[in-house]
CSV table of C-alpha atoms and ligand atoms in Angstrom, one decimal:
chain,number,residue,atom,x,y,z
A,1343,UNK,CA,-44.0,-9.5,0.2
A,1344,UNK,CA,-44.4,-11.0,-3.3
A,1345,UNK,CA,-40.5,-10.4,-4.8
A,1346,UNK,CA,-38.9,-11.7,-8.8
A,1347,UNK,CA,-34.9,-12.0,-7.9
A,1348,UNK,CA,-33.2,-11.9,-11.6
A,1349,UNK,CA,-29.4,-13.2,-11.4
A,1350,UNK,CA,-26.8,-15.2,-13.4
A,1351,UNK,CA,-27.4,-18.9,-12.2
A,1352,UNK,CA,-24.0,-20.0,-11.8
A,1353,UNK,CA,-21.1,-20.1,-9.4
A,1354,UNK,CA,-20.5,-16.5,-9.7
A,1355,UNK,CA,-21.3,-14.0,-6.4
A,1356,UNK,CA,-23.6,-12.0,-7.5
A,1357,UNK,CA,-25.9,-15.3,-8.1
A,1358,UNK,CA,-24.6,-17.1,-5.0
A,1359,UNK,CA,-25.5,-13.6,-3.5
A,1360,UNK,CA,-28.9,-13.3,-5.1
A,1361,UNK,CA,-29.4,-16.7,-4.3
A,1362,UNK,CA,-29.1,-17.1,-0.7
A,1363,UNK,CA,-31.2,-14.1,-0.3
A,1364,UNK,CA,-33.8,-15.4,-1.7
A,1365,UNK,CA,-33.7,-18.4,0.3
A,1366,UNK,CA,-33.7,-16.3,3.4
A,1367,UNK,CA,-36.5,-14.4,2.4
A,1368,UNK,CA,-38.6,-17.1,2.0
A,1369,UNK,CA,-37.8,-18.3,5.0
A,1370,UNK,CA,-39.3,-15.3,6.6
A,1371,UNK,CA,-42.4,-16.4,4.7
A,1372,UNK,CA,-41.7,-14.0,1.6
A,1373,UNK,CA,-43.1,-15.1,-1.8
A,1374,UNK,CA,-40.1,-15.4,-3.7
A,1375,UNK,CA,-39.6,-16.0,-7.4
A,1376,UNK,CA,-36.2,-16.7,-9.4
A,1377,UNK,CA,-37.0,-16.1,-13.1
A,1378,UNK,CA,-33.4,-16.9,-14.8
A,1379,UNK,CA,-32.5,-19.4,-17.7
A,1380,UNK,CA,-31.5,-22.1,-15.4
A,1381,UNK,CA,-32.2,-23.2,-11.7
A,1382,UNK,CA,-29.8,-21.3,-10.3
A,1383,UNK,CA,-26.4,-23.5,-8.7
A,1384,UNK,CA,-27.5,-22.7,-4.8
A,1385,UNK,CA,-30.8,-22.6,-4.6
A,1386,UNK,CA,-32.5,-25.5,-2.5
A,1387,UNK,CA,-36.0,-25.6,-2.5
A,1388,UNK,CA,-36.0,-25.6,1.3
A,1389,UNK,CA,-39.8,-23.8,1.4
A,1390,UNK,CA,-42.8,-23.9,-0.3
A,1391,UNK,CA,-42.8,-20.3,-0.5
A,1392,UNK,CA,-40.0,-20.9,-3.7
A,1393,UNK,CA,-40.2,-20.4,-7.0
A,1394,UNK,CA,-38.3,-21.3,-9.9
A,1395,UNK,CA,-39.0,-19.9,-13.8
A,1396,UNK,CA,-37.4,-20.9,-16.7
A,1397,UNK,CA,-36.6,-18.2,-19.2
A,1398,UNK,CA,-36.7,-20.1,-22.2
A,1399,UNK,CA,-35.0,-18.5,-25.4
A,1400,UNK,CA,-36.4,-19.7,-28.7
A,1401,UNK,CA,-33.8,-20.2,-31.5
A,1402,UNK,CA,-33.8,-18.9,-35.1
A,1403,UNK,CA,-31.5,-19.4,-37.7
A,1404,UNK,CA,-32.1,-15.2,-38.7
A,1405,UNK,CA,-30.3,-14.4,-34.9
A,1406,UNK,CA,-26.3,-14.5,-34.5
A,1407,UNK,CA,-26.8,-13.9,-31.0
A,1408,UNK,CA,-30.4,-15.2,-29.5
A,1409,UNK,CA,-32.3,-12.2,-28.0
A,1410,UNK,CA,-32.4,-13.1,-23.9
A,1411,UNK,CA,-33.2,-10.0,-23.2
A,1412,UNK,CA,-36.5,-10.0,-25.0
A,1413,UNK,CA,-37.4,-13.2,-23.3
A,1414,UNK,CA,-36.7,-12.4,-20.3
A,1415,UNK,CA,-38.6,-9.3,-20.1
A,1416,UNK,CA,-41.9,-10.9,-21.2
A,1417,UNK,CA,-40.9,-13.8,-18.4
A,1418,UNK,CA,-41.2,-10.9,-15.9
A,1419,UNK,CA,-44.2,-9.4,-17.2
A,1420,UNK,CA,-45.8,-13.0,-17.6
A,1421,UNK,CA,-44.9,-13.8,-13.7
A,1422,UNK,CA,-45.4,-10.3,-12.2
A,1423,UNK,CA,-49.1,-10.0,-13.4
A,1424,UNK,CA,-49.6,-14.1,-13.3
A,1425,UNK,CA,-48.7,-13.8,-9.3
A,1426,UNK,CA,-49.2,-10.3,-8.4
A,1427,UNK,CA,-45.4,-9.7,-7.4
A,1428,UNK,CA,-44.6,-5.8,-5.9
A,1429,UNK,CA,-40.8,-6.4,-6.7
A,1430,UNK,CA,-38.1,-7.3,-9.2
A,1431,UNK,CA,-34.8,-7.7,-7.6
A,1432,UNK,CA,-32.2,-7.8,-10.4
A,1433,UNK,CA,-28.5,-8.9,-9.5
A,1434,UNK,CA,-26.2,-7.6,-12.1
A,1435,UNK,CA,-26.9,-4.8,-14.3
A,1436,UNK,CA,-26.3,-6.5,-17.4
A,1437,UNK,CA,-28.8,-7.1,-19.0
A,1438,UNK,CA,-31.5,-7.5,-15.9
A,1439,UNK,CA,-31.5,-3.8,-15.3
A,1440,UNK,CA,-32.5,-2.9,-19.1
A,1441,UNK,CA,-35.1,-6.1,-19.3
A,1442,UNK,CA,-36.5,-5.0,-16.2
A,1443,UNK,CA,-37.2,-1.5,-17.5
A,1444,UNK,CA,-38.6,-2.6,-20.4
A,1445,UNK,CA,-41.0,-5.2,-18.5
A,1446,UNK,CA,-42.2,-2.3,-15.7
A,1447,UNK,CA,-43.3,0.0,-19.1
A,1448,UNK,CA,-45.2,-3.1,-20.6
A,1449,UNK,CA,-46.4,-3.6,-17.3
A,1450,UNK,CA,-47.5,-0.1,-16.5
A,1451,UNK,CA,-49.8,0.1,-20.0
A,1452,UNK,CA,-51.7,-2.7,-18.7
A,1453,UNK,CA,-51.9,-0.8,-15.5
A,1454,UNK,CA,-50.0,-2.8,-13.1
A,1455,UNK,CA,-47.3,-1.4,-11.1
A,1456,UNK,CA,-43.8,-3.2,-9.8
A,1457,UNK,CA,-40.8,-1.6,-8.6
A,1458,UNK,CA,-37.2,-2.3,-9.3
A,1459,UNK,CA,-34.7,-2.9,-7.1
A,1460,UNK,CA,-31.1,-2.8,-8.9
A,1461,UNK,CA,-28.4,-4.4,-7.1
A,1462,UNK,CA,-24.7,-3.8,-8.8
A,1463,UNK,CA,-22.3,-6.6,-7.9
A,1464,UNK,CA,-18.8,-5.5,-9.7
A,1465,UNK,CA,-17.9,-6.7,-13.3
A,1466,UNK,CA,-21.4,-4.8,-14.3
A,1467,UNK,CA,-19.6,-1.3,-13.2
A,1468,UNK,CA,-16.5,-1.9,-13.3
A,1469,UNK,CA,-15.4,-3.9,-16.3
A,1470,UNK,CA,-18.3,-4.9,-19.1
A,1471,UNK,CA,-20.9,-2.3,-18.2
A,1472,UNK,CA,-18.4,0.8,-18.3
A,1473,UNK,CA,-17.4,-0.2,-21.9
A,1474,UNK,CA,-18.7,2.2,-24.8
A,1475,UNK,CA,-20.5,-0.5,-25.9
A,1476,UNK,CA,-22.8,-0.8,-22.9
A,1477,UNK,CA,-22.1,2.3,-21.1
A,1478,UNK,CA,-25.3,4.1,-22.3
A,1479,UNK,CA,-28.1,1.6,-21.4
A,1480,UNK,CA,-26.4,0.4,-18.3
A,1481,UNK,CA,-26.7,4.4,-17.2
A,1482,UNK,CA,-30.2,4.4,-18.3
A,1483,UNK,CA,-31.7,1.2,-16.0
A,1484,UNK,CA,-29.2,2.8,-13.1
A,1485,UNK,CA,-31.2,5.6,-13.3
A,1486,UNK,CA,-34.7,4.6,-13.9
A,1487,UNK,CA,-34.3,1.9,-11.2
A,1488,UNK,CA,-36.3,2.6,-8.2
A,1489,UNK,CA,-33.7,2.0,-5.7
A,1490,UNK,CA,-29.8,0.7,-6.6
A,1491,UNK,CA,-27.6,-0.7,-4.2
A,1492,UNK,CA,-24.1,-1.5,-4.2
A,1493,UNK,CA,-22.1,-4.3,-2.5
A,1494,UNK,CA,-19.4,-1.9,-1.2
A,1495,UNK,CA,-18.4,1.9,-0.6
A,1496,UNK,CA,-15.9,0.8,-3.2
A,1497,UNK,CA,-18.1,0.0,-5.8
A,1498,UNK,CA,-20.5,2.6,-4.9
A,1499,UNK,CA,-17.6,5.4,-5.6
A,1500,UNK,CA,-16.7,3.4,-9.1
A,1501,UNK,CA,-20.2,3.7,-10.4
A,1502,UNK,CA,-20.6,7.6,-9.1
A,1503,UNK,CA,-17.0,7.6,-11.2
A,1504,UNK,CA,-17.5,5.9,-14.0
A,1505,UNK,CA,-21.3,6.9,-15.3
A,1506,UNK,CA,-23.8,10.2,-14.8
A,1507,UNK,CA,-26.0,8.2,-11.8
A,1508,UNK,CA,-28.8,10.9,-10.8
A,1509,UNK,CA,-29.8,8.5,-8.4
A,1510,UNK,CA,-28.9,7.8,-4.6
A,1511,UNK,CA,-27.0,4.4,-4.1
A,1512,UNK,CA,-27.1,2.5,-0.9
A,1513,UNK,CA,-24.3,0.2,-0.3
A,1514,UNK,CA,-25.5,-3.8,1.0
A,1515,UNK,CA,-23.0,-5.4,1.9
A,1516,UNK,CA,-22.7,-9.6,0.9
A,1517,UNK,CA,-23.0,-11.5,4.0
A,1518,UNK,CA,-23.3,-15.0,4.7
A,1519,UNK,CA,-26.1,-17.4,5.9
A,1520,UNK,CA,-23.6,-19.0,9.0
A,1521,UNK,CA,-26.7,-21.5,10.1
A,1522,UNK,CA,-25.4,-23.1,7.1
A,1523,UNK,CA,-22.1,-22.6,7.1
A,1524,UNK,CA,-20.7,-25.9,7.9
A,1525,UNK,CA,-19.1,-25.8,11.2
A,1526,UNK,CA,-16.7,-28.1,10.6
A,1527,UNK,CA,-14.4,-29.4,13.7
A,1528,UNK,CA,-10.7,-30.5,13.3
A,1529,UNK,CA,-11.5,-34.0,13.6
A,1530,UNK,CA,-14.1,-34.4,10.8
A,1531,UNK,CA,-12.0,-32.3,8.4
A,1532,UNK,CA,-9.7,-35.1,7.0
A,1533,UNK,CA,-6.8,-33.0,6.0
A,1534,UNK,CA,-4.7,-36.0,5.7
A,1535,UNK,CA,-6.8,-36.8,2.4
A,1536,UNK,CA,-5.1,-33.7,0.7
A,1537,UNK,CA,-2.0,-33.1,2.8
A,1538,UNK,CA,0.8,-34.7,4.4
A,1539,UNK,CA,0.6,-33.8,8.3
A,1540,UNK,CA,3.7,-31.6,8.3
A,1541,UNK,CA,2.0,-29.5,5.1
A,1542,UNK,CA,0.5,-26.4,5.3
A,1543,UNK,CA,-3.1,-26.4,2.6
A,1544,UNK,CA,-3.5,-22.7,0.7
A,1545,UNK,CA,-6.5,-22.3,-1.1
A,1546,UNK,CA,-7.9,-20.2,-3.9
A,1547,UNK,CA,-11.3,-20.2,-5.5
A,1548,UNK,CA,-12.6,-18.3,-8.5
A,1549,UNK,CA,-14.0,-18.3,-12.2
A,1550,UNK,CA,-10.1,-18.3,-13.4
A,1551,UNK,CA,-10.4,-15.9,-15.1
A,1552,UNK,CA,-8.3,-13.1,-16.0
A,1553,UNK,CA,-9.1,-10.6,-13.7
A,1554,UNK,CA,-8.6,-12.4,-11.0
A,1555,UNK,CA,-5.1,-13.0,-12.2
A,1556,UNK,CA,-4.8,-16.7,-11.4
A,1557,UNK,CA,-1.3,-17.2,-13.0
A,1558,UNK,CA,-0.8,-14.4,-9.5
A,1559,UNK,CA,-2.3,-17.0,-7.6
A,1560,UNK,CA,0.3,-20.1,-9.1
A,1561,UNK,CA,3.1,-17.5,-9.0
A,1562,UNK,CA,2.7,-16.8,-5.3
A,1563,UNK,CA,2.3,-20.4,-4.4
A,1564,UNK,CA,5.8,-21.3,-6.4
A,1565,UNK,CA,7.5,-18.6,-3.6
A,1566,UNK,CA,5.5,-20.2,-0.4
A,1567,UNK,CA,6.5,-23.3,-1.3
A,1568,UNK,CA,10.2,-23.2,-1.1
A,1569,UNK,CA,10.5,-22.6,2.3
A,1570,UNK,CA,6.8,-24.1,3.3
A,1571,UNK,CA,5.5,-27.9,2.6
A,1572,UNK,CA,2.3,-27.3,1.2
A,1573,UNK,CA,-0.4,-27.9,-1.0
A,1574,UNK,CA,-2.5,-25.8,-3.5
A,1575,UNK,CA,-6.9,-26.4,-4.0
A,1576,UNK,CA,-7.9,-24.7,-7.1
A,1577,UNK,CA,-12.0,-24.7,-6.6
A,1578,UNK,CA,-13.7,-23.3,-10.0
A,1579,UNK,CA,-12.9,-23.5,-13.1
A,1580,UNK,CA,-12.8,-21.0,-16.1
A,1581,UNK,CA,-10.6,-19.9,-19.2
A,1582,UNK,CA,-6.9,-19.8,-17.5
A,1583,UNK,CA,-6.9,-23.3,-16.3
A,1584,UNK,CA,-4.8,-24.5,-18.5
A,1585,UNK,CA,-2.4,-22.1,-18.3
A,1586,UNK,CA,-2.2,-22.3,-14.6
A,1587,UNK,CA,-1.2,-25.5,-15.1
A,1588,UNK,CA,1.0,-25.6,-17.9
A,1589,UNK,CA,3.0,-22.3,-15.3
A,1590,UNK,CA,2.3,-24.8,-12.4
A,1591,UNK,CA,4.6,-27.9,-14.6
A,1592,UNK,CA,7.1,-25.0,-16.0
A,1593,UNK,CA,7.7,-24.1,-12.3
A,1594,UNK,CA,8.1,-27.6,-10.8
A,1595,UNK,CA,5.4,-27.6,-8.4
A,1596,UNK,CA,2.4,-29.4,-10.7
A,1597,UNK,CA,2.3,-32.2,-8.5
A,1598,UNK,CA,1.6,-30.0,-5.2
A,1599,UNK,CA,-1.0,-28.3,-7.0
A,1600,UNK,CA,-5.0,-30.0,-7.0
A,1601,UNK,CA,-7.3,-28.4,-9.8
A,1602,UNK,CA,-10.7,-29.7,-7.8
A,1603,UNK,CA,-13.0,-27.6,-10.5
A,1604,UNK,CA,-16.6,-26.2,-9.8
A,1605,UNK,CA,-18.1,-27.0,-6.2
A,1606,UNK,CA,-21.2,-26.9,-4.3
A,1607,UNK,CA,-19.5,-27.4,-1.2
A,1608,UNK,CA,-16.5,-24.5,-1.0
A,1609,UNK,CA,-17.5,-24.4,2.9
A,1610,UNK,CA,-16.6,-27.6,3.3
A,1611,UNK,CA,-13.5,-27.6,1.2
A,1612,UNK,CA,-12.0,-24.4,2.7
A,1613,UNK,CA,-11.9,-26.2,5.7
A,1614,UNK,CA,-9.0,-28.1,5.0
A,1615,UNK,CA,-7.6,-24.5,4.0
A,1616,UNK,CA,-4.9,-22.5,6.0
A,1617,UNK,CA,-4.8,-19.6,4.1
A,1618,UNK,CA,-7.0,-18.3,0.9
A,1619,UNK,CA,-5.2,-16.4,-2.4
A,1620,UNK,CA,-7.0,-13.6,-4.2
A,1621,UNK,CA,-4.4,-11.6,-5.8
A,1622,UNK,CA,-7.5,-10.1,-8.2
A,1623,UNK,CA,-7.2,-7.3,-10.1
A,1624,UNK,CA,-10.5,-5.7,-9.0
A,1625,UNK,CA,-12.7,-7.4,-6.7
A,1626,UNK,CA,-16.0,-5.3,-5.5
A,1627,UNK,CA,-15.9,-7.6,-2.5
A,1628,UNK,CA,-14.7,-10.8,-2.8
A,1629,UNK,CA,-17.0,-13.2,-1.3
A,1630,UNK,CA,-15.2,-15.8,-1.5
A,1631,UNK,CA,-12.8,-14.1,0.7
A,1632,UNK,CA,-15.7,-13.8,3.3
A,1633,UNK,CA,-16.2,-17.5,2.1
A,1634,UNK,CA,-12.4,-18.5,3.4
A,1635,UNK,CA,-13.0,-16.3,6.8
A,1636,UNK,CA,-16.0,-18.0,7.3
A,1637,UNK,CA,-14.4,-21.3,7.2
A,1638,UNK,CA,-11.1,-19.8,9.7
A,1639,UNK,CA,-8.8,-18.6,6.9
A,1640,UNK,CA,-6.7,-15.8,6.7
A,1641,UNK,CA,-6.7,-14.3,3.8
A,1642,UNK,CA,-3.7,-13.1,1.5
A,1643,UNK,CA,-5.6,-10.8,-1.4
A,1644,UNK,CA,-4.6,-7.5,-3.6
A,1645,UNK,CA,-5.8,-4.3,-1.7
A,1646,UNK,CA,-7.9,-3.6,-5.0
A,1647,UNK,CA,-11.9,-2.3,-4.8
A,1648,UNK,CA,-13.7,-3.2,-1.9
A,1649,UNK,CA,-11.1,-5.9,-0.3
A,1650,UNK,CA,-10.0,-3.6,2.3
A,1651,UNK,CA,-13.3,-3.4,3.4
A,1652,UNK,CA,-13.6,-6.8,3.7
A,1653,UNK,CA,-10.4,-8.3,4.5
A,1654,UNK,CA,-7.9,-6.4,7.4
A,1655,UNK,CA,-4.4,-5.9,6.6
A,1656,UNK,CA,-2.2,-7.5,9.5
A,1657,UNK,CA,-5.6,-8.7,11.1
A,1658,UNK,CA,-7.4,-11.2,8.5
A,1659,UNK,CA,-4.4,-11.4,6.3
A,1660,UNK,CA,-2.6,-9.2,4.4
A,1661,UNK,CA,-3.2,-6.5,1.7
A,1662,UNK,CA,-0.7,-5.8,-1.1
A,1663,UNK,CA,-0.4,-3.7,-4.5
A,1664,UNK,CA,-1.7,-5.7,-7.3
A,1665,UNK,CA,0.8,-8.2,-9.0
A,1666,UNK,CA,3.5,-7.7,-6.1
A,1667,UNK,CA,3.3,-11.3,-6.2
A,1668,UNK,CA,6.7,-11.2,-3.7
A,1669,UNK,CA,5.2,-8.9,-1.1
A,1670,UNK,CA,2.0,-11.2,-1.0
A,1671,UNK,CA,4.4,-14.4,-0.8
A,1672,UNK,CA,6.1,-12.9,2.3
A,1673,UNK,CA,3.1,-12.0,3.8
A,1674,UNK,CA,2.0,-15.5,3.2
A,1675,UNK,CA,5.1,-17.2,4.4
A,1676,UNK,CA,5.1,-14.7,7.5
A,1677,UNK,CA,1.1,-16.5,8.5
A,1678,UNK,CA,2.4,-19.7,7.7
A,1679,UNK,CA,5.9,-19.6,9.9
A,1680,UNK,CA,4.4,-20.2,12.9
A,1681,UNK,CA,1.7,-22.0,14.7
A,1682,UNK,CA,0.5,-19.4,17.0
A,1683,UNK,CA,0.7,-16.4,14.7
A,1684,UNK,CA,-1.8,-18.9,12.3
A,1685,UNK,CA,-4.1,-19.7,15.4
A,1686,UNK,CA,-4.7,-16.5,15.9
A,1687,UNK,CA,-5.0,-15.0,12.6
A,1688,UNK,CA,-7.5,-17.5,11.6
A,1689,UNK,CA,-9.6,-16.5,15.0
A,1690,UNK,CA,-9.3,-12.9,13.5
A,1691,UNK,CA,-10.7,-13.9,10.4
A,1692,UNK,CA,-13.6,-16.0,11.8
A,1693,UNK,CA,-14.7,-12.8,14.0
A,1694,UNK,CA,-14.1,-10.3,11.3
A,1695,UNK,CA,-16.7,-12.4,8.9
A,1696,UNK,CA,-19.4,-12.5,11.2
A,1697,UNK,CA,-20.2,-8.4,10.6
A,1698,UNK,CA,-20.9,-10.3,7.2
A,1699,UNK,CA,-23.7,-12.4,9.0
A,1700,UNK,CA,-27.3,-12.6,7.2
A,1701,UNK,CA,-28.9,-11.6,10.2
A,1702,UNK,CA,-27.0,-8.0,9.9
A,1703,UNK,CA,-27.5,-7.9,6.8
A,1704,UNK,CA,-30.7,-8.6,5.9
A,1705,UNK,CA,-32.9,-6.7,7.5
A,1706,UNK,CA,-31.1,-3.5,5.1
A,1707,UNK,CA,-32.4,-5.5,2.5
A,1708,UNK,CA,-35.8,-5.9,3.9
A,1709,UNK,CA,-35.5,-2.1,4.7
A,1710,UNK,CA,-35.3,-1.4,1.0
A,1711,UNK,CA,-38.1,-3.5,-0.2
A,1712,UNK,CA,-40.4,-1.6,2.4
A,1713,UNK,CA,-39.6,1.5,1.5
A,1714,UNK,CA,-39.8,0.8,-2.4
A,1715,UNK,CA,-43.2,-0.4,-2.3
A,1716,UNK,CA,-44.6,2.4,0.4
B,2401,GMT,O1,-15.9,-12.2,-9.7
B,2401,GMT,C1,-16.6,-12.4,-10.7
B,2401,GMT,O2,-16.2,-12.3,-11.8
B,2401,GMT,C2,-18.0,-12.8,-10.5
B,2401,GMT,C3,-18.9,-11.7,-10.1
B,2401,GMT,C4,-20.3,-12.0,-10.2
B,2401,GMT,O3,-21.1,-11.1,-10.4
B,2401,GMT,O4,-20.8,-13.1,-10.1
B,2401,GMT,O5,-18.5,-11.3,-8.8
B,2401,GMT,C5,-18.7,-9.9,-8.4
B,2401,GMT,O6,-19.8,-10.0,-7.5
B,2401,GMT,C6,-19.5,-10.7,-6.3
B,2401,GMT,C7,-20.8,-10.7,-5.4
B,2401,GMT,O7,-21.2,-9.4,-5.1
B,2401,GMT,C8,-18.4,-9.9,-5.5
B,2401,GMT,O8,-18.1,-10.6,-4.3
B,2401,GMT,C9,-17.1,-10.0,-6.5
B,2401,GMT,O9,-16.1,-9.2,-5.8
B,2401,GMT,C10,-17.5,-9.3,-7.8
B,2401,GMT,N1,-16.3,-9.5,-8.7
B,2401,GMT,C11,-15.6,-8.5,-9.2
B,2401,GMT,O10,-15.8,-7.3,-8.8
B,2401,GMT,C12,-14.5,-8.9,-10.1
């Protein structure tokens, strides 16, 4: 098959998401093509059967804002007739649902026919694309997709909730490519680089920003920490950095803390992890919960959206309401006690992610493309 993948190239899911499945497609000796603004943070061009477009945005002093939108829909049109693609995957409804619309109607005057395959990834339903301001034209591409897909029942019952969707939605779960998963063993994961041997490492990744209510995330560590020796990896980086810090120094515990910023290399980083923090206010998913279980570690997250789908109370970790930043300290504290109730949670968690593998998972996706294109 001859598939366009539209996503946001950075360290968010949805591209990491988009990404990787991309990759594995062309693996399987798909023709894939990424059309985005920049390469996109994961991708590796690992076969020749990869792609990359530019969608270049040209500047005018006449535009506030500069009109991606428009650019990007005459990138599509430009690579779907230049190599014949059947499909435009587009990860994240705003705005690559709407400017994939647009580029199937300019497409179908010239007589050429592609499908569109929407996939909604979280924020898109449930935060920005709700709003009054976007509500309308999210609605519209939903609905003139010609399949959507959601990432979880969770966020499958929020967009049935939140908009008019005349459309059936099939849920896709994330999953993970384990082949490349590092499979890190004790020995070659220098903990002692972070943590003193008698310290317990916690872990939290993210885009810091508000709704995944990282001052949560320094307010729980605060609580582990007075009755566990530990450290704190902050991976990402985003707008409440600095005010994770300036709680971290007005709590005392600054100097346990390590802001590490963006990374290519989480799987590698979470090994040194013993437990992962996602006290989020919604999370569709949370890969990067799948990400920690992955890499062995239980995981201590809010029982908003689609985490309980992903993550097992009293199995994987521990759900709790969101902002009970106590309950989700005890429940840390309570994984963190003991050596053997830690062994086995992190076994838990390792088995729990591989439902999440790519081999279940992407043969839905492959399912989907078939079907779309007859
Ligand atoms: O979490 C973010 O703000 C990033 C966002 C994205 O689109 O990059 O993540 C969303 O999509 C991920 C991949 O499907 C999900 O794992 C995240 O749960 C989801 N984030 C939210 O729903 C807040």
């Amino acid at each position: 098959m001859k598939i366009g993948i539209v996503c946001y190239p950075t360290f968010g899911g949805s591209g990491v998401v988009a990404t990787e499945l991309g990759m594995a497609l062309a693996e399987k000796g798909h023709h894939v093509h990424f059309i985005t603004y920049k390469q996109p943070v994961r991708l590796d061009f690992i076969s020749s059967n990869i792609h990359f477009h530019e969608v270049f945005v040209e500047e005018y002093p006449l535009f506030q804002f500069q009109p991606y939108e428009l650019a990007l829909s005459s990138k599509m049109v430009e690579i779907v007739e230049m190599y014949g693609l059947e499909i435009l995957h587009v990860h994240y409804a705003i705005p690559h649902a709407y400017a994939a619309y647009m580029a199937k109607q300019m497409l179908a005057q010239k007589g050429i026919s592609v499908k569109v395959v929407t996939t909604l990834h979280g924020t898109d339903i449930t935060l920005v694309g709700s709003h009054p301001t976007y509500k309308t034209a999210v609605e519209f591409s939903i609905n003139n997709s010609d399949v959507v897909t959601t990432v979880s029942e969770s966020l499958k019952r929020d967009t049935l909730r939140l908009f008019d969707i005349k459309k059936e939605i099939k849920v896709i779960y994330n999953f993970i490519d384990f082949k490349k998963y590092p499979q890190i063993t004790e020995a070659e994961c220098k903990r002692n680089s972070i943590a003193k041997d008698n310290e317990r490492i916690i872990a939290h990744v993210s885009n810091l920003r508000e709704v995944k209510r990282p001052l949560d995330v320094i307010k729980i560590y605060a609580e582990i920490q007075k009755s566990i020796p530990s450290k704190l990896l902050i991976i990402g980086d985003g707008p409440a950095r600095e005010a994770m810090e300036c709680l971290a120094k007005e709590l005392g515990i600054y100097e346990n803390v390590l802001f590490l910023g963006n990374s290519n290399e989480v799987g590698k980083l979470l090994c040194y992890s013993d437990l992962f923090l996602l006290p989020s206010e919604t999370e569709s998913f949370g890969l990067a919960a799948l990400e920690a279980m992955a890499a062995r570690t239980p995981v201590i997250s809010t029982n908003s959206g689609g985490l309980p789908e992903v993550n097992f109370d009293g199995e994987t970790g521990f759900l709790s309401p969101i902002g009970d930043v106590k309950d989700m300290a005890k429940n840390a504290v309570y994984i963190l006690e003991n050596e053997e109730r830690l062994a086995a949670f992190k076994v838990r968690a390792f088995e729990n992610s591989q439902r999440f593998s790519l081999d279940n998972v992407l043969p839905s996706y492959k399912e989907v493309y078939k079907e779309v294109i007859g």
